[in-house]
Short mmCIF file of C-alpha atoms in Angstrom, two decimals:
data_model
loop_
_atom_site.label_atom_id
_atom_site.label_comp_id
_atom_site.label_asym_id
_atom_site.label_seq_id
_atom_site.Cartn_x
_atom_site.Cartn_y
_atom_site.Cartn_z
CA MET A 26 0.01 -0.04 0.14
CA THR A 27 1.41 3.37 -1.09
CA THR A 28 0.67 6.85 0.37
CA SER A 29 -0.22 9.27 -2.27
CA THR A 30 1.15 12.80 -2.11
CA ARG A 31 -1.00 13.88 -4.97
CA ALA A 32 -2.29 17.37 -4.85
CA PRO A 33 -6.17 18.03 -4.60
CA ALA A 34 -7.75 18.95 -7.79
CA PRO A 35 -7.83 22.75 -7.30
CA TYR A 36 -3.94 22.56 -6.81
CA ARG A 37 -3.28 20.41 -9.93
CA SER A 38 -5.37 22.71 -12.39
CA ALA A 39 -3.69 25.78 -10.97
CA MET A 40 -0.17 24.38 -11.04
CA HIS A 41 -0.36 22.94 -14.56
CA PRO A 42 2.90 23.17 -16.34
CA ALA A 43 1.37 24.96 -19.23
CA ARG A 44 0.64 27.68 -16.58
CA ALA A 45 3.77 28.30 -15.09
CA GLY A 46 3.98 31.89 -15.80
CA PHE A 47 4.23 34.21 -12.53
CA GLY A 48 0.65 35.38 -13.04
CA ARG A 49 -0.54 31.69 -13.19
CA LEU A 50 1.58 31.05 -9.88
CA LEU A 51 -0.06 33.76 -8.15
CA ARG A 52 -3.61 32.39 -9.21
CA ALA A 53 -2.35 28.93 -8.07
CA GLU A 54 -1.14 30.13 -4.67
CA TRP A 55 -4.37 32.29 -4.23
CA THR A 56 -6.51 29.00 -4.95
CA LYS A 57 -4.59 27.16 -2.38
CA PHE A 58 -5.34 29.86 0.38
CA TRP A 59 -8.96 29.69 -0.37
CA THR A 60 -9.03 25.91 -0.27
CA VAL A 61 -8.03 25.65 3.31
CA ARG A 62 -10.56 26.92 5.73
CA ALA A 63 -8.06 27.43 8.74
CA TRP A 64 -6.10 29.84 6.46
CA LEU A 65 -9.19 31.73 5.91
CA LEU A 66 -9.92 31.95 9.68
CA ALA A 67 -6.62 33.22 10.64
CA PRO A 68 -6.68 36.80 9.16
CA ALA A 69 -10.31 37.38 9.99
CA LEU A 70 -9.50 36.26 13.67
CA ALA A 71 -6.45 38.53 13.77
CA ALA A 72 -8.67 41.40 12.43
CA VAL A 73 -11.13 40.93 15.26
CA VAL A 74 -8.50 40.29 17.88
CA THR A 75 -6.85 43.58 16.60
CA VAL A 76 -9.83 45.53 17.13
CA GLY A 77 -11.02 44.09 20.33
CA VAL A 78 -7.80 44.18 22.15
CA SER A 79 -7.22 47.81 21.06
CA GLN A 80 -10.62 48.61 22.47
CA MET A 81 -10.06 46.75 25.59
CA GLY A 82 -6.61 48.61 26.17
CA ALA A 83 -8.26 52.03 25.55
CA SER A 84 -11.09 51.11 27.96
CA GLY A 85 -8.87 50.28 30.75
CA SER A 86 -6.87 53.55 30.34
CA VAL A 87 -7.94 56.54 32.49
CA THR A 88 -6.11 59.74 33.16
CA GLY A 89 -6.27 59.26 36.94
CA GLY A 90 -6.95 62.88 37.52
CA GLY A 91 -4.23 65.51 37.74
CA PRO A 92 -3.50 69.19 37.01
CA PRO A 93 -5.50 70.78 34.16
CA VAL A 94 -4.08 70.51 30.79
CA VAL A 95 -2.56 73.53 29.01
CA VAL A 96 -2.91 73.62 25.41
CA GLY A 97 -1.10 76.07 23.06
CA PRO A 98 -2.24 77.95 19.98
CA GLY A 99 -1.52 74.85 17.76
CA GLY A 100 -3.49 72.48 19.93
CA GLU A 101 -0.47 70.99 21.58
CA VAL A 102 -0.19 70.19 25.23
CA VAL A 103 2.23 72.64 26.60
CA ASN A 104 4.10 74.01 29.64
CA ASP A 105 3.48 77.72 30.27
CA SER A 106 4.85 78.77 33.52
CA PHE A 107 7.47 81.48 34.32
CA ARG A 108 8.28 84.65 36.33
CA PHE A 109 7.10 87.53 34.35
CA THR A 110 8.00 91.22 35.05
CA ARG A 111 5.60 93.06 32.53
CA ARG A 112 3.71 96.25 31.22
CA ALA A 113 0.98 96.44 28.63
CA LEU A 114 1.95 97.37 25.31
CA THR A 115 -0.54 98.96 22.74
CA GLY A 116 0.39 99.07 19.12
CA ASP A 117 3.93 99.06 17.94
CA GLY A 118 6.82 98.95 20.02
CA THR A 119 10.33 97.92 20.92
CA LEU A 120 11.55 95.96 24.01
CA THR A 121 15.33 95.89 24.79
CA VAL A 122 17.34 94.39 27.77
CA ARG A 123 20.64 93.25 28.60
CA VAL A 124 20.97 89.84 30.57
CA THR A 125 24.06 90.06 32.90
CA GLY A 126 23.60 86.79 34.72
CA LEU A 127 21.95 83.43 35.44
CA LYS A 128 22.61 81.10 38.03
CA SER A 129 20.95 78.20 39.88
CA GLY A 130 19.05 79.18 43.00
CA ASP A 131 20.44 76.13 45.07
CA GLY A 132 23.77 76.10 43.73
CA LYS A 133 23.53 73.12 41.45
CA PRO A 134 24.35 73.08 37.80
CA LEU A 135 21.98 74.90 35.59
CA GLU A 136 19.42 73.23 33.37
CA PRO A 137 20.54 73.44 29.89
CA TRP A 138 17.17 74.95 28.76
CA ALA A 139 16.81 77.29 31.62
CA LYS A 140 15.82 80.68 30.12
CA ALA A 141 16.26 84.33 30.89
CA GLY A 142 15.01 86.99 28.35
CA ILE A 143 12.34 89.08 27.04
CA ILE A 144 8.77 87.98 25.81
CA VAL A 145 5.80 89.43 24.12
CA LYS A 146 2.74 87.61 24.98
CA SER A 147 -1.02 88.00 24.00
CA SER A 148 -2.11 87.84 27.72
CA LEU A 149 -1.56 86.31 30.93
CA LYS A 150 -3.57 83.23 30.27
CA GLN A 151 -1.60 79.95 29.87
CA GLY A 152 -1.12 78.71 26.34
CA SER A 153 -1.77 82.04 24.76
CA PRO A 154 0.35 82.98 21.89
CA TYR A 155 3.85 84.76 22.40
CA ALA A 156 7.35 85.30 21.05
CA ALA A 157 10.35 85.39 23.23
CA VAL A 158 14.25 86.02 22.78
CA VAL A 159 16.02 84.22 25.49
CA VAL A 160 19.56 83.19 26.57
CA THR A 161 20.08 79.61 27.80
CA PRO A 162 23.12 78.12 29.70
CA GLY A 163 23.42 75.20 27.22
CA HIS A 164 22.07 76.31 23.72
CA GLY A 165 23.04 79.93 23.30
CA VAL A 166 20.64 82.51 22.47
CA ARG A 167 17.23 81.33 20.92
CA MET A 168 14.23 83.03 19.45
CA GLN A 169 11.08 80.81 20.39
CA TRP A 170 7.29 81.41 19.73
CA ASP A 171 4.16 79.67 20.25
CA PHE A 172 5.85 76.71 22.13
CA THR A 173 6.87 74.53 19.32
CA HIS A 174 8.83 76.92 17.27
CA ASP A 175 12.69 77.47 17.96
CA VAL A 176 15.40 79.16 16.06
CA ALA A 177 19.24 79.11 17.21
CA GLY A 178 21.01 82.62 17.62
CA PRO A 179 24.60 83.03 18.52
CA GLY A 180 26.52 81.31 21.34
CA SER A 181 26.61 83.09 24.69
CA ASP A 182 28.25 82.74 27.92
CA LEU A 183 26.75 85.06 30.48
CA ALA A 184 29.82 84.18 32.67
CA VAL A 185 32.12 85.81 30.33
CA ALA A 186 30.09 88.66 28.82
CA PRO A 187 26.32 90.06 29.12
CA GLN A 188 24.00 89.47 26.08
CA TRP A 189 21.69 92.14 24.74
CA LEU A 190 18.38 91.10 23.50
CA ARG A 191 15.65 92.96 21.43
CA LEU A 192 12.02 92.38 20.36
CA GLN A 193 10.27 94.70 17.92
CA LYS A 194 6.44 94.61 17.35
CA LEU A 195 5.45 96.21 14.10
CA GLY A 196 1.81 95.56 13.13
CA ALA A 197 1.25 91.90 13.05
CA ARG A 198 5.13 91.00 12.75
CA LEU A 199 7.66 90.34 15.70
CA THR A 200 11.27 90.45 14.84
CA GLY A 201 13.92 89.29 17.37
CA TYR A 202 17.54 90.58 17.62
CA ALA A 203 20.75 89.73 19.74
CA SER A 204 23.86 91.84 20.30
CA VAL A 205 27.08 91.49 22.25
CA ASP A 206 27.28 95.28 22.80
CA GLY A 207 23.99 96.92 22.36
CA GLU A 208 25.17 98.58 19.02
CA LYS A 209 25.76 95.86 16.27
CA TRP A 210 22.70 93.76 16.17
CA ILE A 211 22.08 90.27 14.72
CA ARG A 212 18.64 89.43 13.25
CA LEU A 213 17.42 86.19 14.70
CA GLY A 214 14.08 85.82 12.66
CA GLU A 215 10.53 87.33 12.07
CA VAL A 216 7.38 85.75 12.81
CA GLY A 217 3.63 86.65 12.31
CA GLY A 218 1.80 87.77 15.44
CA ALA A 219 -1.19 85.88 14.80
CA GLY A 220 -3.58 85.83 17.82
CA LEU A 221 -1.51 88.55 19.58
CA GLY A 222 -4.06 91.35 19.27
CA ARG A 223 -3.36 95.13 19.47
CA THR A 224 -2.66 95.16 23.26
CA VAL A 225 -0.08 92.62 24.55
CA GLN A 226 1.91 91.83 27.76
CA VAL A 227 5.85 92.59 27.17
CA GLY A 228 8.65 92.06 29.63
CA LEU A 229 11.22 89.93 31.34
CA LEU A 230 10.88 86.08 31.18
CA LEU A 231 12.65 83.77 33.75
CA GLY A 232 12.30 80.18 34.18
CA THR A 233 13.82 76.73 34.11
CA PRO A 234 12.49 73.14 33.62
CA ASP A 235 12.37 70.85 36.65
CA HIS A 236 15.66 68.74 36.97
CA GLU A 237 14.69 65.05 36.38
CA SER A 238 16.80 62.25 37.96
CA LEU A 239 16.16 58.80 36.19
CA GLU A 240 17.33 55.52 37.54
CA ARG A 241 16.82 52.46 35.31
CA SER A 242 17.82 48.88 35.89
CA LEU A 243 16.65 45.38 35.32
CA GLY A 244 13.34 45.33 36.83
CA GLY A 245 12.01 48.94 36.37
CA THR A 246 12.37 52.67 36.14
CA SER A 247 12.37 55.28 38.72
CA ALA A 248 12.24 59.17 38.13
CA ARG A 249 12.14 62.11 40.27
CA ALA A 250 11.70 65.67 39.40
CA ASP A 251 13.39 68.30 41.60
CA ARG A 252 11.55 71.64 41.51
CA THR A 253 14.56 73.88 40.91
CA ALA A 254 14.81 77.70 40.69
CA VAL A 255 17.06 80.02 38.73
CA THR A 256 18.01 83.70 39.56
CA GLY A 257 18.54 86.09 36.50
CA THR A 258 19.80 89.60 36.43
CA PHE A 259 18.92 92.24 33.81
CA ASP A 260 19.53 95.73 33.21
CA HIS A 261 19.13 98.50 30.61
CA LEU A 262 15.42 97.58 30.37
CA THR A 263 13.54 99.96 28.06
CA LEU A 264 10.27 99.84 26.22
CA ARG A 265 9.48 102.16 23.48
CA GLY A 266 5.75 102.38 22.71
CA THR A 267 2.48 103.28 24.29
CA SER A 268 1.80 101.59 27.53
CA THR A 269 -1.12 101.82 29.83
CA ASP A 270 0.85 100.87 32.89
CA SER A 271 2.97 103.46 34.76
CA ALA A 272 5.27 101.06 36.03
CA TRP A 273 6.40 97.48 35.74
CA SER A 274 4.86 94.71 37.75
CA SER A 275 5.63 91.05 38.36
CA THR A 276 3.68 87.85 38.38
CA ASP A 277 4.00 84.22 37.91
CA VAL A 278 2.43 82.87 34.86
CA GLY A 279 0.89 79.51 35.68
CA GLY A 280 1.61 79.89 39.48
CA ALA A 281 0.09 77.54 41.87
CA ALA A 282 -3.64 77.83 42.66
CA PRO A 283 -4.62 78.48 46.17
CA GLY A 284 -4.70 75.41 48.14
CA ASP A 285 -2.43 73.60 45.77
CA PRO A 286 -0.46 70.92 47.91
CA ASN A 287 2.51 71.45 45.66
CA ALA A 288 2.72 75.19 46.34
CA ARG A 289 4.65 74.75 49.66
CA ASN A 290 7.24 72.71 47.89
CA ALA A 291 7.72 75.25 45.08
CA PRO A 292 10.73 77.63 45.48
CA PRO A 293 9.73 81.26 45.99
CA SER A 294 9.49 83.57 43.07
CA THR A 295 10.89 87.06 43.54
CA THR A 296 11.59 90.49 41.66
CA ARG A 297 13.98 92.86 43.15
CA VAL A 298 14.93 96.27 41.56
CA SER A 299 18.23 98.24 42.49
CA ALA A 300 18.37 102.08 42.66
CA THR A 301 20.63 101.62 39.39
CA GLY A 302 17.87 99.71 37.53
CA THR A 303 19.34 96.35 37.82
CA TYR A 304 16.40 93.69 37.88
CA THR A 305 16.98 90.47 39.83
CA LEU A 306 14.31 87.87 39.04
CA THR A 307 14.05 84.24 40.82
CA GLY A 308 11.67 81.72 39.50
CA ARG A 309 11.23 78.57 37.88
CA GLY A 310 9.02 77.11 35.26
CA ASP A 311 9.01 76.47 31.58
CA VAL A 312 7.81 77.79 28.24
CA ALA A 313 7.75 74.77 26.01
CA PRO A 314 5.90 71.83 24.70
CA GLU A 315 5.09 69.16 27.27
CA GLU A 316 6.37 65.83 26.32
CA ASN A 317 5.83 63.83 29.29
CA GLY A 318 2.19 62.89 28.77
CA PRO A 319 1.04 59.56 26.99
CA ASP A 320 1.19 58.97 23.34
CA THR A 321 -2.61 58.59 22.58
CA VAL A 322 -1.98 57.86 18.97
CA GLN A 323 0.32 54.75 19.91
CA MET A 324 -2.41 53.77 22.59
CA GLY A 325 -4.76 53.13 19.74
CA PHE A 326 -2.73 50.04 18.46
CA GLN A 327 -2.46 47.81 21.64
CA GLY A 328 -4.26 44.99 19.76
CA VAL A 329 -1.65 44.90 17.01
CA LEU A 330 0.74 42.82 19.17
CA VAL A 331 -1.87 40.14 19.61
CA GLY A 332 -2.97 40.26 16.12
CA LEU A 333 0.72 39.88 14.91
CA LEU A 334 0.87 36.47 16.59
CA LEU A 335 -2.07 35.18 14.43
CA MET A 336 -0.42 36.70 11.17
CA THR A 337 2.87 34.91 12.08
CA ALA A 338 0.96 31.53 12.43
CA LEU A 339 -0.74 32.08 9.09
CA GLY A 340 2.56 33.03 7.27
CA THR A 341 4.06 29.98 8.82
CA LEU A 342 1.36 27.51 8.03
CA PHE A 343 1.09 28.74 4.35
CA VAL A 344 4.30 27.09 3.62
CA THR A 345 5.00 24.41 6.36
CA THR A 346 1.82 22.67 5.56
CA GLU A 347 2.78 21.98 2.21
CA TYR A 348 6.10 20.41 3.54
CA LYS A 349 4.35 18.40 6.24
CA ARG A 350 1.74 16.98 3.73
CA GLY A 351 4.28 16.37 1.04
CA LEU A 352 2.38 18.85 -1.43
CA ILE A 353 5.52 20.83 -1.88
CA ARG A 354 6.79 17.95 -4.33
CA THR A 355 3.77 18.51 -6.60
CA THR A 356 4.13 22.30 -6.53
CA PHE A 357 8.01 21.98 -7.65
CA THR A 358 7.23 19.21 -10.22
CA ALA A 359 4.75 21.31 -11.98
CA THR A 360 6.73 24.54 -11.72
CA PRO A 361 10.57 24.26 -12.52
CA SER A 362 11.30 27.84 -11.06
CA ARG A 363 11.21 27.32 -7.26
CA LEU A 364 11.98 31.05 -6.85
CA LYS A 365 9.18 32.10 -8.85
CA VAL A 366 6.99 29.76 -6.27
CA LEU A 367 8.37 31.44 -3.38
CA ALA A 368 7.92 34.90 -4.89
CA ALA A 369 4.07 34.14 -5.57
CA LYS A 370 3.59 32.88 -1.88
CA ALA A 371 5.21 36.02 -0.52
CA THR A 372 3.19 38.09 -2.83
CA VAL A 373 -0.24 36.46 -2.20
CA MET A 374 0.62 36.31 1.65
CA ALA A 375 1.72 40.01 1.92
CA ALA A 376 -1.41 40.98 0.06
CA ILE A 377 -3.87 39.02 2.25
CA THR A 378 -2.46 40.22 5.34
CA PHE A 379 -2.21 43.96 4.45
CA ALA A 380 -5.69 43.86 2.98
CA THR A 381 -7.01 42.51 6.32
CA GLY A 382 -4.78 44.30 8.52
CA LEU A 383 -5.50 47.88 7.05
CA PRO A 384 -9.18 47.89 7.99
CA ALA A 385 -8.70 46.17 11.32
CA THR A 386 -6.06 48.73 12.45
CA ALA A 387 -8.08 51.63 10.99
CA VAL A 388 -11.46 50.47 12.89
CA GLY A 389 -9.49 49.69 16.08
CA PHE A 390 -7.54 52.89 16.01
CA THR A 391 -10.88 54.93 15.35
CA TRP A 392 -12.90 53.09 18.06
CA ALA A 393 -10.00 53.30 20.53
CA GLN A 394 -9.46 57.11 20.20
CA ARG A 395 -13.02 57.67 20.83
CA THR A 396 -12.90 55.60 24.20
CA LEU A 397 -9.70 57.41 25.11
CA ARG A 398 -11.37 60.91 24.72
CA SER A 399 -14.20 59.79 26.90
CA ASN A 400 -11.76 58.65 29.64
CA GLY A 401 -10.14 62.17 29.49
CA PHE A 402 -6.84 61.66 27.49
CA LYS A 403 -8.04 64.24 24.73
CA PRO A 404 -8.70 67.64 26.21
CA PRO A 405 -11.87 69.51 25.04
CA GLU A 406 -9.60 72.00 23.32
CA PHE A 407 -8.37 69.41 21.02
CA PRO A 408 -10.11 68.74 17.73
CA ASP A 409 -11.14 65.04 17.17
CA LEU A 410 -7.90 63.16 16.06
CA SER A 411 -8.91 62.36 12.40
CA LEU A 412 -7.92 59.26 10.62
CA LEU A 413 -6.71 61.34 7.68
CA GLU A 414 -4.19 63.36 9.65
CA ASN A 415 -0.63 62.62 10.28
CA PRO A 416 0.56 60.97 12.29
CA SER A 417 -2.85 58.90 12.58
CA LEU A 418 -2.71 57.83 8.92
CA ARG A 419 0.94 56.89 8.83
CA ALA A 420 0.35 54.87 12.02
CA VAL A 421 -2.55 52.89 10.74
CA VAL A 422 -1.02 52.23 7.42
CA GLY A 423 2.20 51.61 9.04
CA SER A 424 0.67 49.02 11.35
CA ALA A 425 -0.83 47.12 8.63
CA ALA A 426 2.41 47.18 6.80
CA LEU A 427 4.07 45.76 10.09
CA LEU A 428 1.63 42.83 10.08
CA SER A 429 2.14 42.02 6.38
CA LEU A 430 5.90 42.13 6.71
CA VAL A 431 5.76 39.76 9.85
CA ALA A 432 3.63 37.26 8.07
CA VAL A 433 6.20 37.29 4.94
CA LEU A 434 9.03 36.90 7.50
CA ALA A 435 7.33 33.82 8.91
CA LEU A 436 6.85 32.39 5.51
CA SER A 437 10.49 32.90 4.74
CA VAL A 438 11.70 31.37 7.92
CA GLY A 439 9.18 28.55 7.41
CA VAL A 440 10.83 27.64 4.03
CA VAL A 441 14.18 27.54 5.99
CA LEU A 442 13.19 25.63 9.07
CA ARG A 443 10.31 23.34 7.47
CA ASN A 444 8.78 23.24 11.01
CA SER A 445 5.63 25.09 12.21
CA ALA A 446 6.49 25.42 15.94
CA GLY A 447 10.02 26.23 15.39
CA THR A 448 9.27 28.90 12.87
CA ILE A 449 6.60 30.42 14.82
CA ALA A 450 9.09 30.44 18.02
CA THR A 451 11.75 32.15 16.01
CA VAL A 452 9.58 34.94 14.63
CA VAL A 453 8.29 35.58 18.12
CA VAL A 454 11.85 35.81 19.61
CA LEU A 455 12.67 38.05 16.73
CA VAL A 456 9.71 40.39 16.71
CA VAL A 457 7.93 40.11 20.09
CA LEU A 458 10.31 39.12 22.86
CA PRO A 459 12.70 42.28 22.35
CA GLN A 460 9.70 44.44 22.83
CA ILE A 461 8.95 42.83 26.12
CA LEU A 462 12.65 42.78 27.40
CA SER A 463 12.96 46.59 26.34
CA PHE A 464 10.71 47.26 29.46
CA ALA A 465 13.16 45.50 31.86
CA PHE A 466 16.43 46.07 30.60
CA PRO A 467 18.68 49.09 31.55
CA LEU A 468 18.38 51.90 29.01
CA PRO A 469 21.25 51.40 26.88
CA ALA A 470 20.59 47.79 26.23
CA ALA A 471 16.82 48.45 25.72
CA GLU A 472 17.71 51.06 23.15
CA TRP A 473 19.97 48.62 21.40
CA LEU A 474 17.30 45.92 21.38
CA LEU A 475 14.87 48.46 19.73
CA ARG A 476 17.32 49.55 17.03
CA VAL A 477 18.82 46.28 15.76
CA THR A 478 15.83 43.84 16.15
CA PRO A 479 12.58 43.62 14.17
CA ALA A 480 10.91 45.07 17.17
CA ALA A 481 11.96 48.48 15.88
CA ALA A 482 9.06 48.39 13.64
CA PHE A 483 6.78 49.30 16.36
CA ALA A 484 8.16 52.99 16.00
CA ILE A 485 5.83 53.35 13.17
CA GLN A 486 2.97 53.71 15.75
CA GLN A 487 4.55 56.69 17.39
CA GLY A 488 2.26 59.91 17.37
CA LYS A 489 4.15 62.23 19.61
CA THR A 490 6.49 64.88 18.24
CA TYR A 491 9.78 65.40 20.26
CA TYR A 492 10.86 68.81 20.04
CA PRO A 493 14.54 69.46 20.38
CA GLN A 494 14.21 72.53 22.60
CA VAL A 495 12.80 70.21 25.19
CA GLN A 496 15.29 67.50 27.08
CA HIS A 497 13.47 64.52 27.36
CA ASN A 498 14.05 60.60 28.31
CA CYS A 499 13.18 58.34 25.68
CA LEU A 500 11.74 55.29 27.57
CA PRO A 501 10.19 52.12 25.91
CA GLU A 502 7.37 51.80 28.42
CA GLY A 503 6.50 55.34 27.48
CA GLY A 504 6.08 54.54 23.95
CA CYS A 505 9.24 56.22 22.70
CA TYR A 506 11.46 54.27 20.22
CA PRO A 507 15.19 55.41 19.54
CA LEU A 508 14.54 55.16 15.83
CA SER A 509 12.20 57.31 13.70
CA PRO A 510 8.85 55.72 12.52
CA TYR A 511 9.98 54.91 9.03
CA ASN A 512 13.47 53.87 9.99
CA GLY A 513 12.19 51.29 12.65
CA LEU A 514 9.81 49.98 10.04
CA ALA A 515 12.73 49.78 7.59
CA VAL A 516 14.45 47.40 10.14
CA LEU A 517 11.75 44.84 9.93
CA GLY A 518 11.70 45.28 6.16
CA ALA A 519 15.48 44.44 6.06
CA TYR A 520 15.12 41.27 8.13
CA THR A 521 12.24 40.04 5.85
CA LEU A 522 14.17 40.60 2.99
CA ALA A 523 17.25 38.95 4.35
CA ALA A 524 14.77 35.98 5.26
CA LEU A 525 13.49 35.92 1.74
CA LEU A 526 16.97 35.64 0.36
CA LEU A 527 18.02 32.99 2.68
CA ALA A 528 14.74 31.11 1.86
CA ALA A 529 15.59 31.42 -1.94
CA TRP A 530 19.08 30.22 -1.40
CA THR A 531 17.80 27.16 0.64
CA LEU A 532 15.29 26.32 -2.18
CA ARG A 533 18.17 26.17 -4.65
CA ARG A 534 20.42 24.23 -2.39
CA ARG A 535 18.02 21.49 -1.16
CA ASP A 536 15.48 18.95 -2.57
CA ALA A 537 11.86 19.44 -2.00
#
């Protein structure tokens, strides 16, 4: 008695030698896929799981209360708190000052992005439009406006020489200048004053970000923010223009509200004016984007990791089943070119998984975003996060591409190993395990894992913008990846291509 390895009728008709062109091979592989119910079930189940788990993750996420969110002119969550010595300016005008010193209030090193300078702000409301020219300890002179914009000026060291700063308001335009002697001025830039209005608040700005201490080791991360203060000295403060105020006054923009338990821990803010016109300000705070909040875009894709496991199984079984049942001999007998067969299998698998993954990630993301907003993650000032805006669209399409690439990677590894369990385990170790280990490893090792393994592809789901004028810690558990979104996806693409080439080499070297 002999065991037949003859293919079922749909396989034989699709794989007739006379139809061995690549188009016919695609049709043959497509026919194979539709003849196996388990293969049809896998992508459908992956889509359902992707949507369901993303929704469950969003439902279990709550803001947990906390301070009110401050939103800038562009809709971004921002920090807007600083010591402000000010006057009202109506119409056009020019504000000039010389910054003579900046030091830490507790004798510790200054934060690189501590700021001492001048600002034109539409009002005292947090998040209102502004333009400023400041001196920083670590980044020289900067012109900044509306929180997200930053232009570098000349280098400066207040310990060596004072720095002159100037802001000129002319109509709706604001122009920043810097000088080392108060006579020869360097133009830093010019911006539109959209949202400023005719009467604005102008004056001295002083602040410093909190000092963050980070300790990360195997097993977790601990972070502490120390509320620091700085002291800045200014002289030659002049304002040319029409002001309704008879004198300069001081306030803390974004100061602690009455009864705030953190108020007693905050360093005191003061303003002193000498008889010679030297202003000494002490304060804290920052005027910059807020980067410590969660990545709400990324939180809409929590089901992709689970769906990925099913796509891995699908890509594996699409080829290992033929080896297990001996059907691969029929395929290669009917088609002399084994590489064309591999290309056809990979093309069909990529098309099916992408076509399934795209609507699943789109629906899962949209549904999860609605739930996150209802749980308090989207402040009411924000517009709804549309699927058509970047980075939402990029994250949705990129997540579908991630699922597709992993399925093709699994198919390629399956050709090499010819074993379902071994193939699935290998792909999981390559793609999923580094993602898990990165949460526990020390930061340098965690970053290394997310740079050189296929897990780097999850960077495509990042939605937050990290601004260079804000110092931040890139932590995997916070959804931050060391590579940019497209570079991270390219790492997975490189692994998939390498696996395909290895599978092609294996097919040429081995018997069916």
